[in-house]
Tab-separated table of C-alpha atoms in Angstrom:
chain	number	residue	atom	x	y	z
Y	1	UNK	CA	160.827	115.964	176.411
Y	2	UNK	CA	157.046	115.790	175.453
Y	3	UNK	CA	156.033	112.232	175.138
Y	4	UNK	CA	152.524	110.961	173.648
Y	5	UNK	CA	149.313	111.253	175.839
Y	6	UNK	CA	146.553	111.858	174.141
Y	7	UNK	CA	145.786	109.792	170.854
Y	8	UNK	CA	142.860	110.949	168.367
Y	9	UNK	CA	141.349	107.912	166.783
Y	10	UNK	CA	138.597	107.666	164.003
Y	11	UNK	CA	135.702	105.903	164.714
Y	12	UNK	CA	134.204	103.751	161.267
Y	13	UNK	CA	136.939	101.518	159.529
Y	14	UNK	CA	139.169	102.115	162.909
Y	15	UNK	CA	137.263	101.728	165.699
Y	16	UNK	CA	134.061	100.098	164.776
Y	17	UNK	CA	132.146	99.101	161.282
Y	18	UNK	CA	134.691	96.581	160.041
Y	19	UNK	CA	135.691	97.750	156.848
Y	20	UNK	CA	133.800	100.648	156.688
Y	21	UNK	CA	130.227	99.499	155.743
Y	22	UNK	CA	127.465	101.762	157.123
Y	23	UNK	CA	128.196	104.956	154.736
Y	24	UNK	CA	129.341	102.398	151.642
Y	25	UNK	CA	126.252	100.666	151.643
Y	26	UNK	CA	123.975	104.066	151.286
Y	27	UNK	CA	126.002	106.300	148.922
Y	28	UNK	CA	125.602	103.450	146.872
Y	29	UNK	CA	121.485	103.472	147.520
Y	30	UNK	CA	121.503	107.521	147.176
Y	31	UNK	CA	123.043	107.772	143.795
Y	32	UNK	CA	121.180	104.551	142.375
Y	33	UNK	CA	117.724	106.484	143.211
Y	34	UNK	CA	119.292	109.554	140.828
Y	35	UNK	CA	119.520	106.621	138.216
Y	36	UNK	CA	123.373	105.960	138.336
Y	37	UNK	CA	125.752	103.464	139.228
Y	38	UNK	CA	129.144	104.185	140.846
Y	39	UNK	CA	131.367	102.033	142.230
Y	40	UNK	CA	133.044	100.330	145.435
Y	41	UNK	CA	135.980	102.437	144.694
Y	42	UNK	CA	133.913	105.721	143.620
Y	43	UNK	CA	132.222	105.056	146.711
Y	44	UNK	CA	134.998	104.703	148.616
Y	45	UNK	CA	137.738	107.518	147.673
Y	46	UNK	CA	136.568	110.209	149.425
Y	47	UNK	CA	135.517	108.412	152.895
Y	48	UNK	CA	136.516	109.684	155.835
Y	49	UNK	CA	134.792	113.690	155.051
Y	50	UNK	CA	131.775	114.960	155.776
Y	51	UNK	CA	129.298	113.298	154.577
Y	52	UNK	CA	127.399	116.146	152.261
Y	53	UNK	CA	131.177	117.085	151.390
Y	54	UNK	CA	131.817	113.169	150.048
Y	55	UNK	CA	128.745	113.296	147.954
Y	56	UNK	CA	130.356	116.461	146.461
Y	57	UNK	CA	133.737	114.845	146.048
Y	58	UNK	CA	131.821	111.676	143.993
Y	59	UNK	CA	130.015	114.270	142.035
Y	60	UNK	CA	132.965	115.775	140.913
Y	61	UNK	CA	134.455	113.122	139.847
Y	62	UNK	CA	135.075	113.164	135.289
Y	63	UNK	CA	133.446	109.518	135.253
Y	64	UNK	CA	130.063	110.486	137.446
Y	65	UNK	CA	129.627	114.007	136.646
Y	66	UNK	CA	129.769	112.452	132.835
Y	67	UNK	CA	127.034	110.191	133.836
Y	68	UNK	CA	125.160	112.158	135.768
Y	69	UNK	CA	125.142	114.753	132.718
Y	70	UNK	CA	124.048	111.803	130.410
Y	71	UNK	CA	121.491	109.977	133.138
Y	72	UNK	CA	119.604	114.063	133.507
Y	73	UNK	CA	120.855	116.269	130.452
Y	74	UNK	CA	122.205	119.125	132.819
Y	75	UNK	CA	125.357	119.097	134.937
Y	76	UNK	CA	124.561	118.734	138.478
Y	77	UNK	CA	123.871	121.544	141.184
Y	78	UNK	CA	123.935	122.655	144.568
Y	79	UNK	CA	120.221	121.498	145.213
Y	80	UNK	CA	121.089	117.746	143.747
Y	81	UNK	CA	123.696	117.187	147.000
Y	82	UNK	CA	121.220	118.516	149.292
Y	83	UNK	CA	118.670	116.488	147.747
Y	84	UNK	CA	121.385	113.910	148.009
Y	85	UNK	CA	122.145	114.385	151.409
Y	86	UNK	CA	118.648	114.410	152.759
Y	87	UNK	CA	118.458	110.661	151.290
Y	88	UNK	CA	121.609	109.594	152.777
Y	89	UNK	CA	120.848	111.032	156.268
Y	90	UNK	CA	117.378	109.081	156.001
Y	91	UNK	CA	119.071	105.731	155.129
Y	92	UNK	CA	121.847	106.091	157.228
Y	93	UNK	CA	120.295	107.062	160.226
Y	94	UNK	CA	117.583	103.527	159.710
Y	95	UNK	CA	121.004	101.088	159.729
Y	96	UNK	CA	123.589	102.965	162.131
Y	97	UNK	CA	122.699	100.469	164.895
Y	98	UNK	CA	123.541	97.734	162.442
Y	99	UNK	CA	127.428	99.119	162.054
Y	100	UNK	CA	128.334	99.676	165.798
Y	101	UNK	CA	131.040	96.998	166.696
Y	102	UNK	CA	134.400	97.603	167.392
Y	103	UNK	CA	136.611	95.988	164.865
Y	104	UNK	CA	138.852	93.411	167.020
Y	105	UNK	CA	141.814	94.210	168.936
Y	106	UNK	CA	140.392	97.590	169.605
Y	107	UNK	CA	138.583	97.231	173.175
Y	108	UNK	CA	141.767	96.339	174.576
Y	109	UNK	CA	144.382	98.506	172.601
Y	110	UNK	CA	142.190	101.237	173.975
Y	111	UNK	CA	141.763	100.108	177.581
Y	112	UNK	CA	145.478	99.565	177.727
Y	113	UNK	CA	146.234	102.672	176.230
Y	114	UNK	CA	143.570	104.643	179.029
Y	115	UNK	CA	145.634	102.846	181.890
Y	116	UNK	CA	149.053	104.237	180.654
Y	117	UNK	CA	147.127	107.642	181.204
Y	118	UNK	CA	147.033	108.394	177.668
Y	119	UNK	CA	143.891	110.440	176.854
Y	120	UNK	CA	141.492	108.732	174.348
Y	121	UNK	CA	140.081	111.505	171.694
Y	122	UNK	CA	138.026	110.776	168.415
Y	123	UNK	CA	136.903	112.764	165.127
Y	124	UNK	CA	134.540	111.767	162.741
Y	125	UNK	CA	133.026	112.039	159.627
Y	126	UNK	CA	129.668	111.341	161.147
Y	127	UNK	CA	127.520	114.616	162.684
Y	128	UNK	CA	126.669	114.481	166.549
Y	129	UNK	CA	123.143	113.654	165.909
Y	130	UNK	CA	124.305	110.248	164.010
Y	131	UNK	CA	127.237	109.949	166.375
Y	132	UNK	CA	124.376	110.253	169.285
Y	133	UNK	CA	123.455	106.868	167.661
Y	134	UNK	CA	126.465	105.274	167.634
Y	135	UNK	CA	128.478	106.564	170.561
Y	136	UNK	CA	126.119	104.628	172.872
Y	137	UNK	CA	125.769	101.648	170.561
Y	138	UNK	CA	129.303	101.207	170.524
Y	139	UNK	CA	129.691	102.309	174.472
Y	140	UNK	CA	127.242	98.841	174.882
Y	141	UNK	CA	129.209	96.928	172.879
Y	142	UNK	CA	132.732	97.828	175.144
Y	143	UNK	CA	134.188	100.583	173.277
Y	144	UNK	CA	134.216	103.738	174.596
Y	145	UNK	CA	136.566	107.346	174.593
Y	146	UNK	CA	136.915	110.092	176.461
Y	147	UNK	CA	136.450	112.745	174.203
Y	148	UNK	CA	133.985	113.172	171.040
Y	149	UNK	CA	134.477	116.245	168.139
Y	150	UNK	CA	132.007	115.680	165.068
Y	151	UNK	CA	132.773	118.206	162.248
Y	152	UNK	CA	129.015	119.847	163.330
Y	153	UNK	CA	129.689	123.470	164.575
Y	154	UNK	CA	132.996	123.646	162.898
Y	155	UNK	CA	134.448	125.419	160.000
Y	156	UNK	CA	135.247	122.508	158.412
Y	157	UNK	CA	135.134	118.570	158.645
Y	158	UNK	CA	138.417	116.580	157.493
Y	159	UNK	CA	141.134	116.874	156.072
Y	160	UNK	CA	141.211	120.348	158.053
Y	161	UNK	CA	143.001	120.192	161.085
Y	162	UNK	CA	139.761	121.408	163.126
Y	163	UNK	CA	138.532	118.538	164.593
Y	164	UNK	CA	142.229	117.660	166.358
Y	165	UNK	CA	142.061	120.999	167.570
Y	166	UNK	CA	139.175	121.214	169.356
Y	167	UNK	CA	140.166	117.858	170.769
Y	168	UNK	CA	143.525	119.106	171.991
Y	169	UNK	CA	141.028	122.026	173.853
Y	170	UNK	CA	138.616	119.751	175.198
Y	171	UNK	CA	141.075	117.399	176.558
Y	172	UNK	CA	144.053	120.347	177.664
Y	173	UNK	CA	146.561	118.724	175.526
Y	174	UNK	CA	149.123	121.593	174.978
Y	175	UNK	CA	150.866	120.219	172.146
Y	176	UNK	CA	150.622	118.932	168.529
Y	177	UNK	CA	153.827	116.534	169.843
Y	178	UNK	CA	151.864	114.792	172.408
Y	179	UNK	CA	148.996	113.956	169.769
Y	180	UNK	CA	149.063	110.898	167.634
Y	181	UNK	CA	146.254	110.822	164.903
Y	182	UNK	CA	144.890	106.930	164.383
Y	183	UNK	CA	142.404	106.602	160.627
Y	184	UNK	CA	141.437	103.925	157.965
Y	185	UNK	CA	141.312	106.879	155.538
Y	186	UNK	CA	143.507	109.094	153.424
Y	187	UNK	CA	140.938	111.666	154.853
Y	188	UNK	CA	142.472	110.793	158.366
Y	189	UNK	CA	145.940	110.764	157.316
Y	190	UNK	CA	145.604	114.005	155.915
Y	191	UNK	CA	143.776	115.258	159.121
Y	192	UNK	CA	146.480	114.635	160.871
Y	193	UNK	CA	149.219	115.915	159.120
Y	194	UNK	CA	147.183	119.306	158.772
Y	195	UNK	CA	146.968	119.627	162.060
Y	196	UNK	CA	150.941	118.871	162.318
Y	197	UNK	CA	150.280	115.289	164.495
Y	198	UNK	CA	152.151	112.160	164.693
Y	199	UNK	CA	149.925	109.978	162.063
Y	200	UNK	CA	149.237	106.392	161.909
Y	201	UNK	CA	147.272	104.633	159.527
Y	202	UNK	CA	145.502	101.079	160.252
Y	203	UNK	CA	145.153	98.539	157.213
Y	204	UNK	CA	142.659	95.750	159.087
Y	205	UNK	CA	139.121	96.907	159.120
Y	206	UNK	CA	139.936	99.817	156.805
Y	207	UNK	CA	137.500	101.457	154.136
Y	208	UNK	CA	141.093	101.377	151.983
Y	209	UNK	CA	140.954	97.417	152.314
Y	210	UNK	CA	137.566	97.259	151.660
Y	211	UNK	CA	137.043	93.650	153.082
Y	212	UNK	CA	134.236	92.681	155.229
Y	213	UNK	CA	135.533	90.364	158.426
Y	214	UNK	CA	134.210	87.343	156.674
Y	215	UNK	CA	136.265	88.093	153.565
Y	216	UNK	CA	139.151	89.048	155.754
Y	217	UNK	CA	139.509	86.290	157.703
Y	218	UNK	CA	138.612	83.352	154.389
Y	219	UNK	CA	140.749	85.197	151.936
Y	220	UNK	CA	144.082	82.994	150.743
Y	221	UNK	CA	147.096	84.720	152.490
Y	222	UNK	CA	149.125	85.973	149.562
Y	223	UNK	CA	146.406	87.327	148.232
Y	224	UNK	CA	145.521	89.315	151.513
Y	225	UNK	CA	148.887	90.151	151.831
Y	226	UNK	CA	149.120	92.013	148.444
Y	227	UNK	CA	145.773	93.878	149.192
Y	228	UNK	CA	147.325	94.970	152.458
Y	229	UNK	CA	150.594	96.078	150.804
Y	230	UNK	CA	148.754	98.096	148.422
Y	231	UNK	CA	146.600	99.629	151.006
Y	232	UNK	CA	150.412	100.274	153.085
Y	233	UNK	CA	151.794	102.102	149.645
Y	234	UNK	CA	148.913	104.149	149.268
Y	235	UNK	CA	149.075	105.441	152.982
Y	236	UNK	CA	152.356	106.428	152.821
Y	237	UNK	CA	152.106	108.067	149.955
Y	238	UNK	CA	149.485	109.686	151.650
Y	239	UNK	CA	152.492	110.976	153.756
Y	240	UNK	CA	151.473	108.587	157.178
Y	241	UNK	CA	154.355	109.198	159.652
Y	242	UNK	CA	153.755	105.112	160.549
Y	243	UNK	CA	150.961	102.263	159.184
Y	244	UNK	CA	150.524	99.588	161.580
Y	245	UNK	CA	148.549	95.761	160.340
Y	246	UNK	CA	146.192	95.669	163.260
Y	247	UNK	CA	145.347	98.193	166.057
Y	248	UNK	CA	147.089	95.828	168.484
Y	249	UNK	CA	150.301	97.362	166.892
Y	250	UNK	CA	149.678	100.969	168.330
Y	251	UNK	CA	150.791	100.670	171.598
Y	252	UNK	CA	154.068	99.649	170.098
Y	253	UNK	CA	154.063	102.108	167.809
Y	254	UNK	CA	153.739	104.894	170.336
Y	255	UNK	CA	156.463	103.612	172.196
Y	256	UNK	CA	159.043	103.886	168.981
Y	257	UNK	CA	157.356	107.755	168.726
Y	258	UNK	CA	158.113	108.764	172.249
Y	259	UNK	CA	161.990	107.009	171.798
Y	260	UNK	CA	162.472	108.733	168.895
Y	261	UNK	CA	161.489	112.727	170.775
């Protein structure tokens, strides 16, 4: 009977960045210097991909590519994301250091985890030269893993299954059934169940709650608890295996996975 040991965990919205704010902030910035305004949500949908790759997906969405039309009388083109993309890097790599603290519960969910024996992996949306900003932030701050993939020198960033893989490789895991798959995103859910994982979303701290700790923790219960139900329904739908509340959950939740092989 295989039972868990290695888990794969995302690191912005899951590990670190409460509620996802270091990308939000400058896809905002990037597509208000091409003269347009998108929103939270446009913003938001297509986090947890690459990040040239989630300027595509908000490009192609009916609403922006209809505004972009309108804002420069042509639809847009290859050159605008790279354009894009140069911006973003620029911005993003000025406030990474400002986005580097785990999200609570998570220092110790991990450290319990690593003392079980269970190897600690991570993928990314990030590249390794902004993760070589925030790896070592983060490693300052108490949170650290024992394995790093970034989607840089692979065929593909999320939702392919490539990033799992090569963390299966690096950390001789010989089997999908010994993996579980951690994310804030529908990005990461889909990761996993590409690469045929055990996948658990995590609602607190998400980029799908879209809450900054301050709002989190002053927000009147019921109406937190609808905004987390919503964020539950759309994971599942996603086709999560489990979503847990909090990381603190997780060990728990691996426990009910390796009862149930």
């Amino acid at each position: 009977m295989n039972k868990i040991n290695c888990i794969i965990i995302d690191w912005a919205g899951t590990a670190i960045d409460f509620g996802c704010f270091a990308p939000l902030h400058v896809f905002l910035r990037v597509f208000a210097e091409k003269g347009m305004n998108i929103t939270y949500h446009q913003a938001r949908e297509p986090m947890g991909l690459l990040k040239i790759d989630h300027i595509r997906a908000i490009l192609k969405m009916p609403a922006v590519a209809e505004q972009f039309a309108a804002v420069h009388h042509r639809p847009w083109v290859e050159e605008d994301i790279l354009e894009m993309y140069s911006s973003f890097e620029k911005h993003l790599f000025a406030s990474l250091r400002d986005f580097t603290t785990p999200i609570p519960g998570v220092v110790e969910t991990i450290e319990n985890l690593k003392a079980q024996g269970i190897k600690i992996g991570s993928t990314t949306g990030y590249t390794r030269q902004m993760m070589d900003i925030v790896r070592p932030d983060a490693a300052a701050k108490g949170y650290t893993v024992d394995n790093l993939v970034t989607p840089t020198g692979l065929p593909a960033g999320r939702p392919a299954p490539y990033m799992i893989y090569k963390n299966m490789i690096d950390l001789a895991i010989p089997s999908v059934d010994q993996v579980v798959k951690v994310g804030d995103t529908i990005a990461d859910i889909r990761e996993g169940l590409n690469a045929q994982v055990h996948t658990v979303g995590i609602i607190t701290g998400s980029n799908e709650l879209g809450l900054t700790q301050e709002e989190y923790d002053s927000m009147p219960a019921d109406e937190l608890a609808t905004l987390k139900e919503e964020v539950r329904s759309r994971m599942q739908d996603a086709g999560a295996h489990y979503v847990l509340d909090t990381i603190l959950e997780l060990p728990s939740c691996i426990k009910d996975i390796n009862s149930s092989l």
